Coordinates of C-alpha atoms in Angstrom, one line a residue:
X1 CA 11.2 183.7 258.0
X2 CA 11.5 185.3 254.5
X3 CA 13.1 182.3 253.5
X4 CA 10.6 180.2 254.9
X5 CA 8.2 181.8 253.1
X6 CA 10.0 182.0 250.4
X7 CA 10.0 177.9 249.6
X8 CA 6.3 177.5 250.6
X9 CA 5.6 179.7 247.5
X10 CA 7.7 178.1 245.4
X11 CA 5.6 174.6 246.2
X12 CA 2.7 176.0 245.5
X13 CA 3.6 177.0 241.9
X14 CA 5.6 173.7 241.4
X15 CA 1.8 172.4 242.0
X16 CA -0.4 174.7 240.2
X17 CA 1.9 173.7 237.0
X18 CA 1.3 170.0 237.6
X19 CA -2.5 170.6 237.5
X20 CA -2.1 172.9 234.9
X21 CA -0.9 170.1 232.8
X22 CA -3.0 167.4 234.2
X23 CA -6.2 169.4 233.4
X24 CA -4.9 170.3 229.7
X25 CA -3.7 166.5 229.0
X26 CA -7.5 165.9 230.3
X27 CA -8.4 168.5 227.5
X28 CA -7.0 167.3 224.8
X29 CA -7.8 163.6 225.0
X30 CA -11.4 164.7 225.3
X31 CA -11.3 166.6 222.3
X32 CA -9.5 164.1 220.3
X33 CA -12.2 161.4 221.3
X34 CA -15.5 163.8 220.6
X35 CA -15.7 163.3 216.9
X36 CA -15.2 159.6 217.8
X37 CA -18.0 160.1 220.7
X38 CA -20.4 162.1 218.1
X39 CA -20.3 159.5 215.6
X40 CA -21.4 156.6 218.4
X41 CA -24.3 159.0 219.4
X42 CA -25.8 159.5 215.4
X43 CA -25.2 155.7 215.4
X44 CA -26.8 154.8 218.6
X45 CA -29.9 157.4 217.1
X46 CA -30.2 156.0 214.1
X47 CA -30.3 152.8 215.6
X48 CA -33.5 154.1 218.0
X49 CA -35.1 155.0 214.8
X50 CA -34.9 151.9 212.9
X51 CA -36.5 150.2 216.2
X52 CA -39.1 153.1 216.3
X53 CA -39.9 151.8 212.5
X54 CA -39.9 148.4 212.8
X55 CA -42.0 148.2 215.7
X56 CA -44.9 150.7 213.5
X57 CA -44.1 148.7 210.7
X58 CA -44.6 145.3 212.8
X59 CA -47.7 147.2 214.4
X60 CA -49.4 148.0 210.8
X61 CA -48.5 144.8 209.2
X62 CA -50.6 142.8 211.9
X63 CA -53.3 145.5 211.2
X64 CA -53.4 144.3 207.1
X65 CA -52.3 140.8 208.1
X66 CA -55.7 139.8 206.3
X67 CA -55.5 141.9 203.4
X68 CA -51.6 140.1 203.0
X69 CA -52.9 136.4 203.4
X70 CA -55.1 136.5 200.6
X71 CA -52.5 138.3 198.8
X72 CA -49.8 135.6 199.6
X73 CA -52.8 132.9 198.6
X74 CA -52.6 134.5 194.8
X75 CA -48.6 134.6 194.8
X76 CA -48.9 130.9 195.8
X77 CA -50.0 130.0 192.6
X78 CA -48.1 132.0 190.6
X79 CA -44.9 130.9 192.6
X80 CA -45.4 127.5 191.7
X81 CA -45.6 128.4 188.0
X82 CA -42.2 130.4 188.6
X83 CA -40.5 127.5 190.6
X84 CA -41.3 125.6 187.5
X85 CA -40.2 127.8 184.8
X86 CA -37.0 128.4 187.2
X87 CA -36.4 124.5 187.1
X88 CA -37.2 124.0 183.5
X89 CA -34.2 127.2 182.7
X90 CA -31.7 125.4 185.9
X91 CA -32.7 122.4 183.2
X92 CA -31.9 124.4 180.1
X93 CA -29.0 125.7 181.5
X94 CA -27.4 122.6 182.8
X95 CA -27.6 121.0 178.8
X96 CA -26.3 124.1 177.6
X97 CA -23.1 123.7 180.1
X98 CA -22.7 120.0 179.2
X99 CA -22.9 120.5 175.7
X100 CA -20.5 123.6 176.0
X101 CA -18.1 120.7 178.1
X102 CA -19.0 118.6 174.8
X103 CA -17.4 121.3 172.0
X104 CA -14.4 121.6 174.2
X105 CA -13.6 118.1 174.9
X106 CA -14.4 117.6 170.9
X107 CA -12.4 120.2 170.3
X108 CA -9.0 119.1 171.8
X109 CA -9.5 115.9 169.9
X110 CA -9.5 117.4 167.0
X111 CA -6.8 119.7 168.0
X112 CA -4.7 116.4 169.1
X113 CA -5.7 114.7 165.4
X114 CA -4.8 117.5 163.6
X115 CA -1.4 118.0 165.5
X116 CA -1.0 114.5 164.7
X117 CA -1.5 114.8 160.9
X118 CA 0.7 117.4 160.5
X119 CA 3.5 115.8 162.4
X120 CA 2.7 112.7 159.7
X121 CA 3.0 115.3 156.7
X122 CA 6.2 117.1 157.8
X123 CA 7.8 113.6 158.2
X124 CA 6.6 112.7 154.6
X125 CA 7.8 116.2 153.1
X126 CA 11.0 115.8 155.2
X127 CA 11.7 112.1 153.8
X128 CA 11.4 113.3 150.2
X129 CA 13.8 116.3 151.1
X130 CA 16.2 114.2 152.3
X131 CA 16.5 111.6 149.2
X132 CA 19.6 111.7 147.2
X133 CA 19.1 112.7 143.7
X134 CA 20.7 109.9 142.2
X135 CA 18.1 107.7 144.0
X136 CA 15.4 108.7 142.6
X137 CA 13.7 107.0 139.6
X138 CA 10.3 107.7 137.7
X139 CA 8.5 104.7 139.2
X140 CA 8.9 106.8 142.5
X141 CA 7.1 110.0 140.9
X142 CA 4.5 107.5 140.1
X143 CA 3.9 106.3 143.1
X144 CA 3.7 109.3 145.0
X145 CA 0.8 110.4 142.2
X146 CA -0.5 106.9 142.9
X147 CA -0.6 108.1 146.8
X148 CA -2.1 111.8 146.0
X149 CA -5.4 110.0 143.5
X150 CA -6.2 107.5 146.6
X151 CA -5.9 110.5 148.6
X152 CA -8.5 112.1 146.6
X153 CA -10.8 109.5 146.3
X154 CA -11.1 108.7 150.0
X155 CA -11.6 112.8 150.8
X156 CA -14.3 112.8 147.9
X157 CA -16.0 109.6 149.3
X158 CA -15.9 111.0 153.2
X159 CA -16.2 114.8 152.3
X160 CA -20.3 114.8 153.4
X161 CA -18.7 113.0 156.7
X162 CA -16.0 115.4 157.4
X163 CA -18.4 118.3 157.0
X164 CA -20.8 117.2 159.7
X165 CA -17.6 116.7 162.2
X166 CA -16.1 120.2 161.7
X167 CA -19.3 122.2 161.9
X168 CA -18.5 122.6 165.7
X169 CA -14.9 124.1 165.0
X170 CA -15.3 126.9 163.0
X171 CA -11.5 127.8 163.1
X172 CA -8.9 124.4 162.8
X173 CA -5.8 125.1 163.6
X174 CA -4.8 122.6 160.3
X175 CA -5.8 122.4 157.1
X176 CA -8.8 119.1 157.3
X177 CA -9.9 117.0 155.1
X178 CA -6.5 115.9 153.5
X179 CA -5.8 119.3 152.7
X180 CA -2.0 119.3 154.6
X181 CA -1.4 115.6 153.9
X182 CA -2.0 116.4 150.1
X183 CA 0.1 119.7 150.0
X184 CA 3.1 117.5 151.6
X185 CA 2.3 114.5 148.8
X186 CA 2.7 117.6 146.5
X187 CA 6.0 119.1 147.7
X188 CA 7.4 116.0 147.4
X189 CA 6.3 115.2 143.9
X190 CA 7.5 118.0 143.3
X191 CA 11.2 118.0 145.1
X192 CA 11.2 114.3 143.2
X193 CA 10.7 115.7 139.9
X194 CA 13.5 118.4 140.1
X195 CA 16.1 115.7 141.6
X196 CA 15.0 113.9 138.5
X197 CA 15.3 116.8 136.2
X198 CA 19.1 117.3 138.0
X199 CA 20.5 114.1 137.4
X200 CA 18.7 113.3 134.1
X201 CA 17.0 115.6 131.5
X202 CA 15.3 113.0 129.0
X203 CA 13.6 110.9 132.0
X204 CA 12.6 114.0 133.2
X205 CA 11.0 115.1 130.2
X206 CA 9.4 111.3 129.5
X207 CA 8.3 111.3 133.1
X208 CA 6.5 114.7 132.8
X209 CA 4.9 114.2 129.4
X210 CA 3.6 110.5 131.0
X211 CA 1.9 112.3 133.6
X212 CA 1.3 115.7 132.6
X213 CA -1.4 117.4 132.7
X214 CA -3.6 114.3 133.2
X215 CA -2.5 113.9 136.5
X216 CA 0.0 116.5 137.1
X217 CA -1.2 119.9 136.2
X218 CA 1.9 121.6 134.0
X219 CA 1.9 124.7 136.7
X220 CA 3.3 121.8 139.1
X221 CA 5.9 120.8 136.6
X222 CA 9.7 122.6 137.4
X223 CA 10.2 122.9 134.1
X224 CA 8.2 122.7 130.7
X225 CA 10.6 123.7 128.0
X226 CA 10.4 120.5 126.2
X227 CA 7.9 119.0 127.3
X228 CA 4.4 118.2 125.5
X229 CA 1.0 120.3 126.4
X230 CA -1.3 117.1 125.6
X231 CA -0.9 116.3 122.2
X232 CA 0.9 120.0 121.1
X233 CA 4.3 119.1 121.1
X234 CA 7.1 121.7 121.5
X235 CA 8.0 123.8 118.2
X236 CA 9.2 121.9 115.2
X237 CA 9.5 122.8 111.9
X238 CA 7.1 121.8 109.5
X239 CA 6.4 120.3 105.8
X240 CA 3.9 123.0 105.1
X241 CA 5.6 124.9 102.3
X242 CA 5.0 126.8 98.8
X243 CA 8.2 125.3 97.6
X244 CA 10.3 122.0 97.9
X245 CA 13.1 124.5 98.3
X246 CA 11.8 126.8 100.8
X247 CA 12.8 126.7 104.3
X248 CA 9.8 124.5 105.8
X249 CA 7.7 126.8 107.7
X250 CA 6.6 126.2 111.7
X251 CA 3.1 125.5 112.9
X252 CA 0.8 128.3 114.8
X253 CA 0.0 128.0 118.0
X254 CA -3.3 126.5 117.9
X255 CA -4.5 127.4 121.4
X256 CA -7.3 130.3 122.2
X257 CA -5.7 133.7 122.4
X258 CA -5.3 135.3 126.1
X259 CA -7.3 138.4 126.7
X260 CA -4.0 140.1 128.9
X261 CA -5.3 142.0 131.9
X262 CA -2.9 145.4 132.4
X263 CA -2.3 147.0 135.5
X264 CA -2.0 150.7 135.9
X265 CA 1.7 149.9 135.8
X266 CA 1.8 147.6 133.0
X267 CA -0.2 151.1 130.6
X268 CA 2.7 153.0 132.3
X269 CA 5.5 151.4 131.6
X270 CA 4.3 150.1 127.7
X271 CA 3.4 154.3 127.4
X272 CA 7.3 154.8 128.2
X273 CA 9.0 151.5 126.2
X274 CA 6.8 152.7 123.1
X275 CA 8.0 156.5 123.4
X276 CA 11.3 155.1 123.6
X277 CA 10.6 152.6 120.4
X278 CA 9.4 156.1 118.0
X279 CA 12.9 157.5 119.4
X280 CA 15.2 155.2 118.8
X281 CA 13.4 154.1 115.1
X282 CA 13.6 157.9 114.1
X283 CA 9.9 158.8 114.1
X284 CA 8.6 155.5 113.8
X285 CA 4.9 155.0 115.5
X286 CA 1.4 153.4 115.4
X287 CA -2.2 155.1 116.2
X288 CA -3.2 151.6 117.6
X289 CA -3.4 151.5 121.3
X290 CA -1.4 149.4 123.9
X291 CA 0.2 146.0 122.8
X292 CA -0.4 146.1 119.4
X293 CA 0.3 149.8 118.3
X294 CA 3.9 148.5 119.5
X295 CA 3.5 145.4 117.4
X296 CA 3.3 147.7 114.3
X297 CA 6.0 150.3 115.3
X298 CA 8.1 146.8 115.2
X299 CA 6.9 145.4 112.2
X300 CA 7.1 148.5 110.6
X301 CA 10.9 149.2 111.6
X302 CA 11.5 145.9 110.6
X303 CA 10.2 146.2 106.7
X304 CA 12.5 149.6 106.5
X305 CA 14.4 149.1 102.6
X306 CA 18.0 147.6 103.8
X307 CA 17.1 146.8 107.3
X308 CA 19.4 144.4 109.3
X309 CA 18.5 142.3 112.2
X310 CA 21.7 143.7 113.9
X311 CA 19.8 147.2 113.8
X312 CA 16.8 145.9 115.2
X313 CA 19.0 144.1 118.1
X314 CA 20.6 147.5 118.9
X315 CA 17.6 149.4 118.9
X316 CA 15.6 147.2 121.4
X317 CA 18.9 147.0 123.6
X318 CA 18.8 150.8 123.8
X319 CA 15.1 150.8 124.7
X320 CA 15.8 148.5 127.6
X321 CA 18.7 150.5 128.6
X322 CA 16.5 153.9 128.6
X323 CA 14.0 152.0 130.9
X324 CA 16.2 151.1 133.3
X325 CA 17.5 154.5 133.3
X326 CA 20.9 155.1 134.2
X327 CA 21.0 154.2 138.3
X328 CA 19.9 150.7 137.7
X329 CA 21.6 149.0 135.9
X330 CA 24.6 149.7 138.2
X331 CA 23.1 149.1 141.2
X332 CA 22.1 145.3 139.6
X333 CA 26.0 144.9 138.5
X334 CA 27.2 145.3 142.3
X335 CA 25.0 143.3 144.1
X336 CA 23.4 140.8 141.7
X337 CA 26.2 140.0 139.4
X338 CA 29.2 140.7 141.6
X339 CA 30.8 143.5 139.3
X340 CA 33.3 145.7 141.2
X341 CA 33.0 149.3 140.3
X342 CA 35.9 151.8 139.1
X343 CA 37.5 154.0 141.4
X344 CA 39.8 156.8 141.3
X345 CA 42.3 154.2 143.2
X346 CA 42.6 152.1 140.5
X347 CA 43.1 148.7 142.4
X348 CA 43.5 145.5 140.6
X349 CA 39.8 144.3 140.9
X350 CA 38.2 147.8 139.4
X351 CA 36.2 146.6 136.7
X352 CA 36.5 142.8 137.4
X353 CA 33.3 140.3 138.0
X354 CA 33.7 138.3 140.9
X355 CA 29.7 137.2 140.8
X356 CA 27.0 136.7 140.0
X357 CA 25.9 135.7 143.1
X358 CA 24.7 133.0 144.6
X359 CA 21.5 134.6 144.7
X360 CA 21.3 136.2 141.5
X361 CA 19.4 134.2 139.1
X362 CA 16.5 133.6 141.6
X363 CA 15.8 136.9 142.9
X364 CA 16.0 138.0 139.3
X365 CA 12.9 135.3 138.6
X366 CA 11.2 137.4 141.4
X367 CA 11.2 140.8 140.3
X368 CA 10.7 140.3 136.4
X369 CA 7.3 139.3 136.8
X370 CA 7.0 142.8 137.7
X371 CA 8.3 145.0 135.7
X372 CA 8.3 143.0 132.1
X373 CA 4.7 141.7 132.4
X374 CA 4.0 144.9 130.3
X375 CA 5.8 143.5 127.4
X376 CA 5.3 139.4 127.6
X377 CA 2.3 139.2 129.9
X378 CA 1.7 136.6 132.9
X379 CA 4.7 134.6 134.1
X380 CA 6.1 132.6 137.3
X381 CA 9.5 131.2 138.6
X382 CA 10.0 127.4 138.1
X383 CA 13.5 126.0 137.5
X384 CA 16.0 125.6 134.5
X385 CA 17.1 122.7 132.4
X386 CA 20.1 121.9 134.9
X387 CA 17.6 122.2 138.0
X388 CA 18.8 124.9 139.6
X389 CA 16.5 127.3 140.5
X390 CA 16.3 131.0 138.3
X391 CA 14.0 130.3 135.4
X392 CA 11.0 131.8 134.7
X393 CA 7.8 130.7 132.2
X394 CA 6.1 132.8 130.7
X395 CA 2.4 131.1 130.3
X396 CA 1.8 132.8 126.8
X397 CA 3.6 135.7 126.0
X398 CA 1.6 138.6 124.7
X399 CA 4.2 140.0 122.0
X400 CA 4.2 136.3 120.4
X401 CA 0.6 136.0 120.6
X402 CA -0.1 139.5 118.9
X403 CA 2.6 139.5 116.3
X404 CA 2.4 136.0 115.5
X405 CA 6.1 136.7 113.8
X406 CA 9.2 134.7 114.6
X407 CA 11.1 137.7 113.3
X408 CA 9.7 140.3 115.4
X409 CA 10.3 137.5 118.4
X410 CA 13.9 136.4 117.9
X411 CA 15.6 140.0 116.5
X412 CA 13.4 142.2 118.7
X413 CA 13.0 140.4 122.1
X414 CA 15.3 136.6 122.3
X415 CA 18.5 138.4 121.0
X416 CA 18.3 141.7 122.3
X417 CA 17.8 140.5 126.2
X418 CA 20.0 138.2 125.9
X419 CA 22.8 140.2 125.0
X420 CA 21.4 143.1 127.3
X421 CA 21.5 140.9 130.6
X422 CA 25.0 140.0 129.9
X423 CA 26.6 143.1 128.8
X424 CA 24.8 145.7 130.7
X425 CA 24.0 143.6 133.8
X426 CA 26.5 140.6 134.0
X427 CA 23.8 137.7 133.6
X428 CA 23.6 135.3 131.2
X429 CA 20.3 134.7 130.0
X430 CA 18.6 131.9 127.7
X431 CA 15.0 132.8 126.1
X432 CA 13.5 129.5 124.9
X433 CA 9.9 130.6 123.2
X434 CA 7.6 127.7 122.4
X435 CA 6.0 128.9 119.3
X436 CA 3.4 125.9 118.9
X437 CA 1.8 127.0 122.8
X438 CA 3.1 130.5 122.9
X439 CA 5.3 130.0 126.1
X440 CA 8.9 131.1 126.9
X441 CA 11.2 129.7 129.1
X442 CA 13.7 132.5 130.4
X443 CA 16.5 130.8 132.4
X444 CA 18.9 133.3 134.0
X445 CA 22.2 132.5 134.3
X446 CA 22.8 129.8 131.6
X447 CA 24.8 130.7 128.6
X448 CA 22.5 131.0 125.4
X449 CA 23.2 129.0 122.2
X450 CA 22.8 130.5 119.0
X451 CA 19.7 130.3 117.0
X452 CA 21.7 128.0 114.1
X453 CA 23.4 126.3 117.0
X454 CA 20.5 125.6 118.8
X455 CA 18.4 122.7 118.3
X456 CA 15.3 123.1 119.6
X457 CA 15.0 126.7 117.7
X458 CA 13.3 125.9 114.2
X459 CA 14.3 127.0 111.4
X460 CA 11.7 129.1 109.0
X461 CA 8.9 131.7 109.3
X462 CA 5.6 130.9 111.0
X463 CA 2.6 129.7 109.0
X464 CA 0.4 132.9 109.7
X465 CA 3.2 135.2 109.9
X466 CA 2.0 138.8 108.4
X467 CA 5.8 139.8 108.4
X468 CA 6.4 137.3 106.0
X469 CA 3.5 137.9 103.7
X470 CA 4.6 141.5 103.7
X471 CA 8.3 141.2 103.0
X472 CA 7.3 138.9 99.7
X473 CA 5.2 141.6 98.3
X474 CA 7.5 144.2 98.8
X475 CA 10.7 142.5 98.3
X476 CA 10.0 139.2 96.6
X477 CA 9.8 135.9 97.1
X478 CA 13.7 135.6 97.6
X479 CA 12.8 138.4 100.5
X480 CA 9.7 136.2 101.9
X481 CA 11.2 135.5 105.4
X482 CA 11.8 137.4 108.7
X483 CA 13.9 135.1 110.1

């Protein structure tokens, strides 16, 4: 019976467990679902009170529905005004969108043209490019300035025309109006005229004077050592002498005088060459400012009793050697003219020039500019006598134009650069100055003549030289030259 009992008990808690859990898994999925239950009921409210409005809203609308007829009756009217302003701006709107479908289809045709032209002109600049030098002739410069005039006329005659047609494209991807088909015409005129000057000097120079500057402006030219500026040919001497037995004297330049802009660097660096000059003349100086205060510390040092043009030579080179100072001149030997420094090792190629190289003479053309404007004013690269590039013109050289002494220019600027270049940096250099137009052809890396070797250096003092005058009074007449 105990037992009995026993088992019977242990049913009914095997039971009450089972509800247990059956009532708390009721539990808890109520509870998880009452926030979901809460939110239906605000929903289902707020639902009741939207009806509840609309029906006293409906209910008080059909109480004013008179007062909203004859309201609607005065909107009618001004509706129909709307609806036609509305079309007349759908109207407005749909121009503005064809013409914006106009610009763009005008647009890609012009793109398309343009990309066209300048396919045209890289084939014209590449055919000149490719020409063997010994092919070409003067006829063919001629031609191709023949090209670049009809050029020219047709822009002129179409340029109202071409106007009108790019005001819609403010920003071409090409140059218009003949403006890339002429600068390929030009490239190669100009790529014909240094294959000419390569293969033959004199035809180049003919071919250049023919042309130039009437139809070939003398900046285009790659070279203008000997050639004519109009009628001013290059520097001759001349029959304009005191005595039959006088070295004939050379003609002035007879163009206007340059007013020479400076830079700050320019004042700076002609501050530190003139210092240099008082030092290395013992004293000697000028109260003039800029170019020609160093004009008359020249002059000056030049019209010292028992002067010699090898002194004036040696005292410029120093000058020039100072202004380099002393880190740059060996940095140029290494890697422009190829000179291999000592060592302690003392290997077989200490010392020796294997340069210059390759590069030399043209980057040289790029940097002067820079740093000897100061001294000889405005000048650009353009090509040598052989027509290889590393020359440089000078357009008129301001220590020419100011001393207006062939002296002061060949024993205190030609000479002394010339030797400078090649000793101290391992260049050659050739100064050419053009006394009747005041330019100077410096070619770097072409072996200088001698002034009594050379032939296109005259002979004699210029015919306004104040040197000259100045040397006669103090010395004599047997004295009266700086040359």
């Amino acid at each position: 019976n105990q037992h009995s009992t026993r088992t019977i008990t242990m049913k009914e808690v095997k039971r009450s467990r089972r509800y247990t859990m059956a009532v708390t898994s009721i539990a808890c999925v109520l509870i998880s679902f009452l926030p979901h239950a809460t939110s239906a009921f605000s929903a289902i409210s707020k639902s009741r009170y939207s009806q509840h409005n609309h029906i006293r809203l409906f209910r008080s609308r059909n109480n004013e529905e008179d007062t909203v007829s004859k309201t609607l009756q005065v909107q009618d009217s001004k509706q129909i005004d709307h609806d036609v302003k509305v079309q007349t701006t759908t109207t407005e709107i749909k121009t503005d969108t064809f013409s914006n479908e106009s610009i763009v289809n005008d647009f890609s045709t012009q793109f398309m043209k343009e990309l066209k032209e300048a396919a045209e002109c890289a084939s014209i600049a590449f055919k000149y490019t490719i020409k063997r030098d010994e092919k070409v002739t003067p006829l063919d410069v001629v031609q191709i300035c023949d090209t670049l005039d009809e050029l020219q006329n047709h822009v002129k005659k179409n340029r109202g025309q071409a106007d009108v047609a790019n005001d819609d494209l403010s920003i071409p991807f090409f140059p218009t109006s003949g403006g890339l088909r002429k600068a390929s015409l030009e490239y190669g005129r100009y790529t014909l005229l240094t294959k000419l000057l390569r293969v033959d000097y004199d035809s180049y120079v003919k071919t250049a004077a023919f042309l130039s500057p009437s139809r070939i402006p003398r900046v285009d030219l790659p070279n203008v050592q000997d050639v004519p500026l109009g009628d001013i040919m290059p520097s001759t001497a001349s029959s304009s002498s005191s005595s039959p037995s006088a070295t004939p004297l050379v003609e002035d330049c007879t163009l206007d005088d340059i007013e020479f802009q400076d830079s700050i660097l320019d004042k700076i660096l002609l501050k530190i060459f003139r210092n240099l000059v008082s030092k290395n003349t013992n004293g000697v100086t000028s109260e003039e400012p800029g170019i020609l205060g160093l004009v008359e510390q020249g002059r000056a040092y030049m019209l010292k009793p028992n002067q010699t043009a090898e002194a004036q030579n040696q005292m410029v080179y120093d000058t020039l050697g100072q202004l380099m100072t002393p880190f740059l001149p060996p940095f140029y030997r290494i890697f422009m003219s190829g000179i291999v420094p000592s060592t302690k090792i003392n290997t077989p190629l200490d010392g020796k020039q294997i340069g210059p190289w390759f590069y030399a003479p043209w980057l040289t053309t790029i940097v002067t500019p820079t740093f000897f404007g100061f001294l000889v004013g405005p000048s650009r690269p353009n090509r040598r006598k052989d027509g290889q590039r590393g020359g440089l013109v000078v357009e008129k050289c301001k220590f020419l134009q100011e001393s207006g002494c062939k002296g002061l220019c060949l024993h205190q600027c030609k000479i002394p650069a010339q030797s400078f270049f090649k000793e101290e940096l391992g260049l050659d250099l050739a100064v050419y100055p053009n006394f009747a137009t005041g330019e100077c052809q410096w070619s770097f890396g072409e072996t200088p003549l001698k002034p009594q070797e050379d032939p296109t250096f005259p002979d004699g003092c210029l015919v306004g030289c104040q040197s000259r005058s100045a040397m006669a009074e103090r010395y004599g007449n047997s004295m009266g030259t700086c040359s």
